[in-house]
mmCIF file of C-alpha atoms and ligand atoms in Angstrom:
data_model
loop_
_atom_site.group_PDB
_atom_site.id
_atom_site.type_symbol
_atom_site.label_atom_id
_atom_site.label_comp_id
_atom_site.label_asym_id
_atom_site.label_seq_id
_atom_site.Cartn_x
_atom_site.Cartn_y
_atom_site.Cartn_z
ATOM 1 C CA MET A 296 96.831 -117.129 -91.340
ATOM 2 C CA VAL A 297 100.771 -116.171 -90.215
ATOM 3 C CA THR A 298 102.097 -117.132 -87.058
ATOM 4 C CA ARG A 299 103.171 -114.822 -84.158
ATOM 5 C CA THR A 300 106.618 -115.885 -84.187
ATOM 6 C CA MET A 301 109.142 -114.048 -81.033
ATOM 7 C CA ILE A 302 112.943 -114.581 -80.816
ATOM 8 C CA VAL A 303 113.926 -114.607 -77.645
ATOM 9 C CA GLY A 304 117.408 -113.292 -77.821
ATOM 10 C CA GLY A 305 117.099 -112.168 -81.162
ATOM 11 C CA THR A 306 119.491 -109.740 -81.481
ATOM 12 C CA GLY A 307 122.274 -112.516 -81.004
ATOM 13 C CA GLN A 308 124.506 -115.211 -83.611
ATOM 14 C CA ILE A 309 121.498 -116.914 -84.294
ATOM 15 C CA GLY A 310 118.730 -115.348 -83.735
ATOM 16 C CA SER A 311 119.636 -112.002 -85.461
ATOM 17 C CA GLU A 312 120.210 -113.885 -88.417
ATOM 18 C CA LEU A 313 117.111 -116.495 -87.870
ATOM 19 C CA ALA A 314 115.148 -113.186 -87.480
ATOM 20 C CA HIS A 315 115.576 -112.314 -91.196
ATOM 21 C CA GLU A 316 115.088 -115.444 -92.483
ATOM 22 C CA LEU A 317 111.782 -115.283 -90.478
ATOM 23 C CA ARG A 318 111.471 -111.861 -91.991
ATOM 24 C CA ARG A 319 112.153 -112.710 -94.737
ATOM 25 C CA ARG A 320 109.398 -115.901 -95.652
ATOM 26 C CA PHE A 321 106.613 -115.232 -93.260
ATOM 27 C CA GLY A 322 106.879 -111.864 -93.534
ATOM 28 C CA LYS A 323 108.360 -108.708 -91.141
ATOM 29 C CA ASP A 324 106.286 -107.915 -89.153
ATOM 30 C CA SER A 325 105.210 -111.273 -88.214
ATOM 31 C CA VAL A 326 108.669 -112.053 -86.302
ATOM 32 C CA LEU A 327 109.054 -109.940 -82.979
ATOM 33 C CA VAL A 328 112.717 -109.464 -81.849
ATOM 34 C CA LEU A 329 113.140 -109.152 -78.417
ATOM 35 C CA GLY A 330 116.722 -107.955 -77.394
ATOM 36 C CA HIS A 331 118.736 -107.141 -73.795
ATOM 37 C CA SER A 332 122.242 -106.438 -73.484
ATOM 38 C CA ARG A 333 123.711 -106.630 -76.669
ATOM 39 C CA ARG A 334 122.397 -104.135 -79.478
ATOM 40 C CA PRO A 335 121.081 -104.958 -82.623
ATOM 41 C CA SER A 336 122.149 -105.801 -85.862
ATOM 42 C CA GLU A 337 122.046 -103.904 -89.041
ATOM 43 C CA GLY A 338 118.469 -103.931 -90.511
ATOM 44 C CA LEU A 339 116.931 -105.453 -87.322
ATOM 45 C CA MET A 340 115.597 -103.388 -85.090
ATOM 46 C CA ASP A 341 113.987 -101.508 -88.213
ATOM 47 C CA SER A 342 112.754 -104.745 -89.989
ATOM 48 C CA GLY A 343 110.419 -105.318 -88.045
ATOM 49 C CA PRO A 344 109.086 -105.146 -84.330
ATOM 50 C CA TYR A 345 111.965 -104.875 -81.678
ATOM 51 C CA GLU A 346 111.411 -105.266 -78.246
ATOM 52 C CA THR A 347 113.708 -105.263 -75.085
ATOM 53 C CA ALA A 348 113.432 -107.853 -71.659
ATOM 54 C CA ASP A 349 115.169 -109.653 -69.742
ATOM 55 C CA ILE A 350 114.681 -113.813 -69.558
ATOM 56 C CA ARG A 351 114.101 -113.520 -65.742
ATOM 57 C CA ASP A 352 111.256 -111.515 -65.564
ATOM 58 C CA ARG A 353 109.031 -114.060 -66.957
ATOM 59 C CA GLU A 354 105.725 -110.826 -66.213
ATOM 60 C CA ARG A 355 107.880 -108.995 -69.247
ATOM 61 C CA LEU A 356 107.656 -111.926 -70.876
ATOM 62 C CA LEU A 357 104.410 -112.314 -70.727
ATOM 63 C CA GLU A 358 102.541 -109.209 -71.511
ATOM 64 C CA LEU A 359 105.300 -108.806 -74.322
ATOM 65 C CA VAL A 360 103.686 -112.627 -75.539
ATOM 66 C CA VAL A 361 99.721 -111.163 -74.903
ATOM 67 C CA ARG A 362 100.878 -107.680 -76.536
ATOM 68 C CA TYR A 363 101.733 -109.058 -79.894
ATOM 69 C CA ASP A 364 99.457 -112.476 -79.373
ATOM 70 C CA ILE A 365 102.616 -114.757 -79.980
ATOM 71 C CA GLN A 366 101.877 -118.147 -81.264
ATOM 72 C CA GLU A 367 105.434 -119.893 -81.776
ATOM 73 C CA ILE A 368 108.951 -118.684 -79.682
ATOM 74 C CA TYR A 369 112.649 -119.196 -80.441
ATOM 75 C CA HIS A 370 113.891 -119.265 -77.475
ATOM 76 C CA LEU A 371 117.955 -118.449 -78.447
ATOM 77 C CA ALA A 372 119.194 -116.776 -75.161
ATOM 78 C CA ALA A 373 121.746 -118.376 -73.274
ATOM 79 C CA VAL A 374 125.272 -117.926 -71.731
ATOM 80 C CA LEU A 375 128.015 -120.078 -73.733
ATOM 81 C CA SER A 376 130.370 -123.078 -72.511
ATOM 82 C CA GLY A 377 133.785 -120.005 -72.425
ATOM 83 C CA VAL A 378 131.896 -116.763 -70.227
ATOM 84 C CA GLY A 379 129.895 -119.749 -68.371
ATOM 85 C CA GLU A 380 133.007 -121.193 -66.532
ATOM 86 C CA LYS A 381 133.649 -117.665 -65.401
ATOM 87 C CA ASP A 382 130.307 -117.259 -63.869
ATOM 88 C CA PRO A 383 128.983 -120.516 -63.651
ATOM 89 C CA GLN A 384 125.714 -119.516 -61.145
ATOM 90 C CA PHE A 385 124.979 -116.711 -64.282
ATOM 91 C CA ALA A 386 124.798 -119.224 -66.554
ATOM 92 C CA TRP A 387 122.850 -121.609 -64.880
ATOM 93 C CA ASP A 388 120.455 -118.227 -64.134
ATOM 94 C CA ILE A 389 120.804 -116.734 -67.172
ATOM 95 C CA ASN A 390 119.886 -120.462 -69.127
ATOM 96 C CA ILE A 391 117.573 -122.403 -66.864
ATOM 97 C CA ASN A 392 115.561 -119.847 -64.802
ATOM 98 C CA GLY A 393 115.198 -118.124 -68.180
ATOM 99 C CA LEU A 394 114.014 -121.241 -69.951
ATOM 100 C CA ILE A 395 111.558 -122.485 -67.608
ATOM 101 C CA ASN A 396 110.339 -118.889 -67.285
ATOM 102 C CA VAL A 397 110.003 -119.197 -71.555
ATOM 103 C CA LEU A 398 108.426 -123.115 -71.267
ATOM 104 C CA GLU A 399 106.008 -121.877 -67.904
ATOM 105 C CA VAL A 400 104.351 -118.952 -70.667
ATOM 106 C CA ALA A 401 104.602 -121.876 -73.142
ATOM 107 C CA ARG A 402 102.255 -123.813 -71.186
ATOM 108 C CA GLU A 403 99.393 -120.970 -69.632
ATOM 109 C CA ARG A 404 99.228 -119.505 -73.792
ATOM 110 C CA ALA A 405 99.526 -122.668 -75.579
ATOM 111 C CA ILE A 406 102.712 -121.232 -77.123
ATOM 112 C CA LYS A 407 105.113 -123.638 -79.782
ATOM 113 C CA VAL A 408 108.788 -123.496 -78.422
ATOM 114 C CA PHE A 409 112.707 -123.632 -79.924
ATOM 115 C CA TRP A 410 114.718 -124.232 -77.281
ATOM 116 C CA PRO A 411 119.161 -125.216 -79.102
ATOM 117 C CA SER A 412 120.734 -127.631 -77.562
ATOM 118 C CA SER A 413 124.687 -127.976 -77.763
ATOM 119 C CA ILE A 414 126.802 -130.631 -78.320
ATOM 120 C CA ALA A 415 128.061 -129.448 -75.043
ATOM 121 C CA VAL A 416 125.541 -131.821 -73.546
ATOM 122 C CA PHE A 417 128.967 -134.814 -74.114
ATOM 123 C CA GLY A 418 131.390 -135.130 -71.963
ATOM 124 C CA ASN A 419 134.710 -137.232 -72.317
ATOM 125 C CA ASN A 420 132.791 -140.863 -71.301
ATOM 126 C CA CYS A 421 130.798 -140.834 -74.534
ATOM 127 C CA PRO A 422 131.954 -141.947 -77.512
ATOM 128 C CA HIS A 423 133.607 -138.439 -79.750
ATOM 129 C CA VAL A 424 133.539 -140.182 -83.232
ATOM 130 C CA ASP A 425 129.846 -140.045 -84.594
ATOM 131 C CA THR A 426 128.911 -139.919 -81.246
ATOM 132 C CA PRO A 427 125.104 -141.874 -80.705
ATOM 133 C CA GLN A 428 121.822 -140.241 -80.226
ATOM 134 C CA ASP A 429 121.781 -142.201 -76.898
ATOM 135 C CA THR A 430 124.853 -142.270 -74.581
ATOM 136 C CA VAL A 431 125.971 -140.934 -71.340
ATOM 137 C CA LEU A 432 126.007 -137.338 -70.465
ATOM 138 C CA GLN A 433 128.264 -136.000 -68.205
ATOM 139 C CA PRO A 434 129.667 -132.087 -69.067
ATOM 140 C CA THR A 435 132.306 -130.851 -68.349
ATOM 141 C CA THR A 436 131.241 -127.168 -67.885
ATOM 142 C CA MET A 437 128.375 -125.268 -67.016
ATOM 143 C CA TYR A 438 127.048 -124.762 -69.476
ATOM 144 C CA GLY A 439 127.150 -128.491 -70.786
ATOM 145 C CA VAL A 440 125.537 -128.483 -67.179
ATOM 146 C CA THR A 441 122.894 -126.207 -68.632
ATOM 147 C CA LYS A 442 121.834 -128.417 -71.239
ATOM 148 C CA VAL A 443 121.641 -131.353 -70.232
ATOM 149 C CA ALA A 444 118.836 -129.640 -67.409
ATOM 150 C CA GLY A 445 117.334 -127.885 -70.019
ATOM 151 C CA GLU A 446 116.326 -131.567 -72.264
ATOM 152 C CA LEU A 447 114.815 -133.237 -69.777
ATOM 153 C CA LEU A 448 113.498 -129.707 -68.034
ATOM 154 C CA CYS A 449 111.792 -129.717 -72.278
ATOM 155 C CA GLU A 450 110.673 -133.533 -72.149
ATOM 156 C CA TYR A 451 109.479 -133.099 -69.511
ATOM 157 C CA TYR A 452 107.284 -130.036 -69.932
ATOM 158 C CA HIS A 453 106.062 -131.988 -73.808
ATOM 159 C CA ARG A 454 105.347 -135.571 -71.551
ATOM 160 C CA ARG A 455 103.327 -133.493 -67.888
ATOM 161 C CA TYR A 456 101.590 -130.387 -70.069
ATOM 162 C CA GLY A 457 101.884 -130.889 -73.510
ATOM 163 C CA VAL A 458 103.786 -127.551 -74.222
ATOM 164 C CA ASP A 459 104.503 -128.584 -78.083
ATOM 165 C CA VAL A 460 109.285 -128.182 -78.082
ATOM 166 C CA ARG A 461 111.284 -128.940 -80.888
ATOM 167 C CA SER A 462 115.173 -129.217 -79.462
ATOM 168 C CA VAL A 463 118.323 -130.185 -81.625
ATOM 169 C CA ARG A 464 121.882 -130.637 -80.673
ATOM 170 C CA TYR A 465 124.007 -127.359 -82.477
ATOM 171 C CA PRO A 466 127.617 -127.924 -83.425
ATOM 172 C CA GLY A 467 129.761 -124.382 -83.925
ATOM 173 C CA ILE A 468 127.888 -122.451 -85.311
ATOM 174 C CA ILE A 469 130.056 -120.792 -88.403
ATOM 175 C CA SER A 470 128.596 -117.150 -89.748
ATOM 176 C CA ALA A 471 129.221 -113.042 -90.883
ATOM 177 C CA GLU A 472 126.638 -111.720 -89.871
ATOM 178 C CA THR A 473 127.068 -111.169 -85.199
ATOM 179 C CA LEU A 474 129.554 -112.726 -83.765
ATOM 180 C CA PRO A 475 129.508 -114.952 -81.123
ATOM 181 C CA GLY A 476 129.064 -114.764 -77.455
ATOM 182 C CA GLY A 477 131.903 -116.168 -75.633
ATOM 183 C CA GLY A 478 131.593 -120.137 -76.740
ATOM 184 C CA THR A 479 134.295 -121.802 -77.240
ATOM 185 C CA THR A 480 134.429 -122.691 -80.897
ATOM 186 C CA ASP A 481 134.115 -118.881 -81.107
ATOM 187 C CA TYR A 482 137.534 -120.298 -83.087
ATOM 188 C CA ALA A 483 136.588 -121.139 -85.498
ATOM 189 C CA VAL A 484 134.398 -117.413 -86.299
ATOM 190 C CA ALA A 485 136.838 -115.702 -85.115
ATOM 191 C CA ILE A 486 139.146 -116.675 -88.170
ATOM 192 C CA PHE A 487 137.804 -115.539 -90.588
ATOM 193 C CA TYR A 488 136.950 -112.357 -89.604
ATOM 194 C CA GLU A 489 140.973 -112.314 -88.138
ATOM 195 C CA ALA A 490 142.313 -113.119 -91.605
ATOM 196 C CA VAL A 491 140.337 -110.514 -93.503
ATOM 197 C CA ARG A 492 140.984 -107.645 -91.333
ATOM 198 C CA ARG A 493 144.868 -108.182 -90.081
ATOM 199 C CA ASN A 494 145.645 -111.787 -91.995
ATOM 200 C CA GLN A 495 146.483 -113.644 -88.874
ATOM 201 C CA TYR A 496 145.252 -114.902 -86.233
ATOM 202 C CA THR A 497 146.319 -116.805 -82.688
ATOM 203 C CA CYS A 498 144.315 -119.502 -81.481
ATOM 204 C CA PHE A 499 143.462 -120.203 -78.318
ATOM 205 C CA VAL A 500 142.864 -124.415 -79.406
ATOM 206 C CA ASN A 501 145.929 -126.320 -80.427
ATOM 207 C CA LYS A 502 146.076 -127.820 -84.002
ATOM 208 C CA ASP A 503 144.739 -131.307 -83.767
ATOM 209 C CA THR A 504 141.716 -130.386 -82.106
ATOM 210 C CA VAL A 505 139.049 -131.281 -84.577
ATOM 211 C CA LEU A 506 135.045 -130.651 -83.875
ATOM 212 C CA PRO A 507 131.317 -130.850 -85.480
ATOM 213 C CA MET A 508 130.622 -126.814 -86.845
ATOM 214 C CA MET A 509 127.883 -125.518 -89.163
ATOM 215 C CA TYR A 510 127.584 -122.654 -91.269
ATOM 216 C CA MET A 511 124.103 -120.703 -90.876
ATOM 217 C CA PRO A 512 121.980 -121.366 -93.085
ATOM 218 C CA ASP A 513 121.793 -124.440 -91.848
ATOM 219 C CA CYS A 514 121.849 -124.051 -88.718
ATOM 220 C CA ILE A 515 118.751 -121.228 -89.558
ATOM 221 C CA ASN A 516 117.150 -123.865 -91.873
ATOM 222 C CA ALA A 517 117.102 -126.684 -88.137
ATOM 223 C CA ALA A 518 115.469 -124.427 -87.012
ATOM 224 C CA ILE A 519 112.910 -123.876 -89.360
ATOM 225 C CA ASP A 520 112.334 -127.160 -90.430
ATOM 226 C CA ILE A 521 112.147 -128.624 -86.934
ATOM 227 C CA MET A 522 109.691 -126.428 -86.131
ATOM 228 C CA ALA A 523 107.471 -127.067 -89.152
ATOM 229 C CA ALA A 524 107.279 -131.127 -88.688
ATOM 230 C CA PRO A 525 104.670 -132.641 -86.901
ATOM 231 C CA SER A 526 104.045 -133.336 -84.137
ATOM 232 C CA ASP A 527 103.908 -136.419 -83.859
ATOM 233 C CA SER A 528 106.952 -137.062 -86.375
ATOM 234 C CA LEU A 529 109.190 -136.576 -83.307
ATOM 235 C CA SER A 530 110.211 -139.060 -81.745
ATOM 236 C CA THR A 531 111.971 -137.411 -79.292
ATOM 237 C CA ARG A 532 111.623 -134.091 -77.451
ATOM 238 C CA LEU A 533 115.666 -134.126 -76.148
ATOM 239 C CA GLY A 534 118.275 -132.398 -78.468
ATOM 240 C CA TYR A 535 117.635 -134.613 -81.567
ATOM 241 C CA ASN A 536 122.146 -135.017 -82.522
ATOM 242 C CA LEU A 537 122.649 -132.494 -85.419
ATOM 243 C CA ASN A 538 125.673 -133.016 -87.511
ATOM 244 C CA GLY A 539 128.055 -130.470 -89.181
ATOM 245 C CA ILE A 540 131.065 -130.630 -91.291
ATOM 246 C CA SER A 541 134.465 -131.631 -88.915
ATOM 247 C CA PHE A 542 137.731 -130.932 -89.925
ATOM 248 C CA SER A 543 140.881 -129.496 -86.986
ATOM 249 C CA THR A 544 142.543 -126.746 -86.262
ATOM 250 C CA ALA A 545 145.243 -127.184 -88.787
ATOM 251 C CA GLU A 546 142.738 -127.995 -91.938
ATOM 252 C CA LEU A 547 141.110 -124.992 -90.594
ATOM 253 C CA ALA A 548 143.967 -122.511 -91.532
ATOM 254 C CA GLU A 549 144.533 -124.172 -94.403
ATOM 255 C CA LEU A 550 141.889 -123.362 -96.072
ATOM 256 C CA VAL A 551 141.697 -119.501 -95.084
ATOM 257 C CA ARG A 552 145.133 -119.379 -96.139
ATOM 258 C CA LYS A 553 144.191 -120.964 -99.226
ATOM 259 C CA ARG A 554 141.529 -117.976 -99.864
ATOM 260 C CA SER A 555 144.068 -115.305 -98.202
ATOM 261 C CA PRO A 556 148.387 -116.260 -99.156
ATOM 262 C CA GLY A 557 150.378 -115.420 -96.468
ATOM 263 C CA PHE A 558 147.482 -115.960 -92.937
ATOM 264 C CA ALA A 559 149.818 -116.689 -90.389
ATOM 265 C CA ILE A 560 148.411 -118.206 -87.564
ATOM 266 C CA ARG A 561 149.716 -119.381 -83.977
ATOM 267 C CA TYR A 562 148.541 -120.912 -81.346
ATOM 268 C CA GLU A 563 147.858 -120.549 -78.324
ATOM 269 C CA PRO A 564 146.158 -123.200 -76.053
ATOM 270 C CA ASP A 565 144.157 -121.164 -72.930
ATOM 271 C CA PHE A 566 141.475 -122.602 -70.717
ATOM 272 C CA ARG A 567 138.538 -123.518 -73.268
ATOM 273 C CA GLN A 568 140.922 -126.763 -74.603
ATOM 274 C CA THR A 569 140.224 -128.580 -71.932
ATOM 275 C CA ILE A 570 136.286 -127.512 -73.052
ATOM 276 C CA ALA A 571 137.436 -129.137 -76.684
ATOM 277 C CA ASP A 572 138.447 -132.062 -75.999
ATOM 278 C CA SER A 573 135.117 -133.158 -74.148
ATOM 279 C CA TRP A 574 133.367 -132.577 -76.876
ATOM 280 C CA PRO A 575 132.333 -135.039 -80.547
ATOM 281 C CA ASP A 576 134.122 -134.876 -83.302
ATOM 282 C CA SER A 577 131.265 -136.158 -85.504
ATOM 283 C CA MET A 578 128.211 -136.518 -84.297
ATOM 284 C CA ASP A 579 125.526 -139.145 -85.333
ATOM 285 C CA ASP A 580 122.616 -137.471 -86.812
ATOM 286 C CA TYR A 581 120.829 -140.445 -88.321
ATOM 287 C CA ARG A 582 118.035 -139.547 -86.274
ATOM 288 C CA ALA A 583 117.248 -135.789 -86.737
ATOM 289 C CA THR A 584 117.339 -137.019 -91.078
ATOM 290 C CA GLU A 585 114.537 -140.232 -90.008
ATOM 291 C CA ASP A 586 112.316 -138.200 -88.386
ATOM 292 C CA TRP A 587 112.364 -134.555 -89.307
ATOM 293 C CA GLY A 588 114.411 -135.318 -92.633
ATOM 294 C CA TRP A 589 117.257 -133.119 -91.703
ATOM 295 C CA LYS A 590 120.458 -132.307 -94.644
ATOM 296 C CA VAL A 591 123.138 -130.886 -94.417
ATOM 297 C CA GLU A 592 123.316 -128.171 -97.761
ATOM 298 C CA TRP A 593 126.709 -126.916 -97.107
ATOM 299 C CA GLY A 594 130.188 -127.880 -97.402
ATOM 300 C CA LEU A 595 133.730 -126.407 -95.561
ATOM 301 C CA ASP A 596 134.511 -125.403 -99.411
ATOM 302 C CA ARG A 597 131.595 -123.819 -100.100
ATOM 303 C CA MET A 598 131.247 -122.830 -96.545
ATOM 304 C CA ALA A 599 135.295 -121.077 -96.733
ATOM 305 C CA ASP A 600 134.353 -119.395 -100.348
ATOM 306 C CA ASP A 601 130.999 -118.023 -98.960
ATOM 307 C CA MET A 602 132.580 -116.868 -95.077
ATOM 308 C CA PHE A 603 135.325 -114.788 -97.299
ATOM 309 C CA ALA A 604 133.230 -112.738 -99.952
ATOM 310 C CA LYS A 605 130.554 -112.123 -96.923
ATOM 311 C CA LEU A 606 134.001 -110.364 -95.445
ATOM 312 C CA ARG A 607 134.964 -108.688 -97.774
ATOM 313 C CA ARG A 608 132.077 -106.798 -98.315
ATOM 314 C CA ARG A 609 131.310 -105.463 -95.115
ATOM 315 C CA LEU A 610 134.861 -105.088 -94.712
ATOM 316 C CA ALA A 611 134.949 -102.644 -98.120
ATOM 317 C CA ALA A 612 131.409 -101.566 -96.437
ATOM 318 C CA GLY A 613 132.942 -99.908 -93.256
ATOM 319 C CA THR A 614 131.062 -102.382 -91.341
ATOM 320 C CA LEU A 615 133.341 -105.522 -90.017
HETATM 321 C C1 AKB B 997 130.174 -123.049 -77.751
HETATM 322 O O1 AKB B 997 131.028 -123.370 -77.853
HETATM 323 O O2 AKB B 997 130.544 -123.321 -76.255
HETATM 324 C C2 AKB B 997 128.790 -122.664 -77.580
HETATM 325 C C3 AKB B 997 128.744 -125.066 -77.986
HETATM 326 C C4 AKB B 997 128.619 -125.294 -78.810
HETATM 327 O O3 AKB B 997 126.997 -124.779 -77.493
HETATM 328 N N1 AKB B 997 128.925 -122.913 -79.723
#
């Protein structure tokens, strides 16, 4: 029998590609995409069911869950770190009240939930290289505060009400289909877009900034794999650390220049530099590997080749 899945935040960077992959694997009618303010990328609305809702409206969420007989929710709607610092109260409202609504509906209807946490749970006072799974969580951004609180909520709903909720701490996600919506790690995506469009980029963090990143196919696999894992194999309902590939901005620029000769980069760090500096350079993800077999597939060069191929195709087709 096909599982009926809802993707909340289904028009965003991760949601839109997850929707295509879940529809490819499990059938187009089995995946309901829930959008809100963002225009769905090409093919999303006509490749399966699509609805809109404000995640803060629990009644609407419940109505859709009942109407489509939803058994599984991937809840990806969030205000990211950069935008969150411009309006912290709004970030709290969307990120926390949205999550509570999903968890409440999940409790009422016995729905399995995936909710992503982030490297943003970490702050300045924990090891920044191979950051451990269990360490001090004192983030400096409202986004990070909502991710720590969100992890605790997930763990609480699991322990108290038996909600089957699963989570990972994503690093920055690099992808070529839908742009991220206002995070600190967005420069690692924008650099490829701008190289293909103009062969130059002005970067908002300095050249020595090192952060963990991950290519979209690994990000999607992580979400689908942890959801498929047997419940009793999961030793935590907080977010699992996931390490991807770590590199400095200067290394990234070099990688881009190799594929786009003459590429020029300028560095004009803004408020996001302080955020980036507070996050890990790399993470220890042994627990995800041990518990549910997590393994990163995409390395730096392969990812860069694929990004250029996809973005150049989009430029030629007039969709960039
Ligand atoms: C952000 O930069 O805010 C996000 C994240 C690391 O969670 N991409």
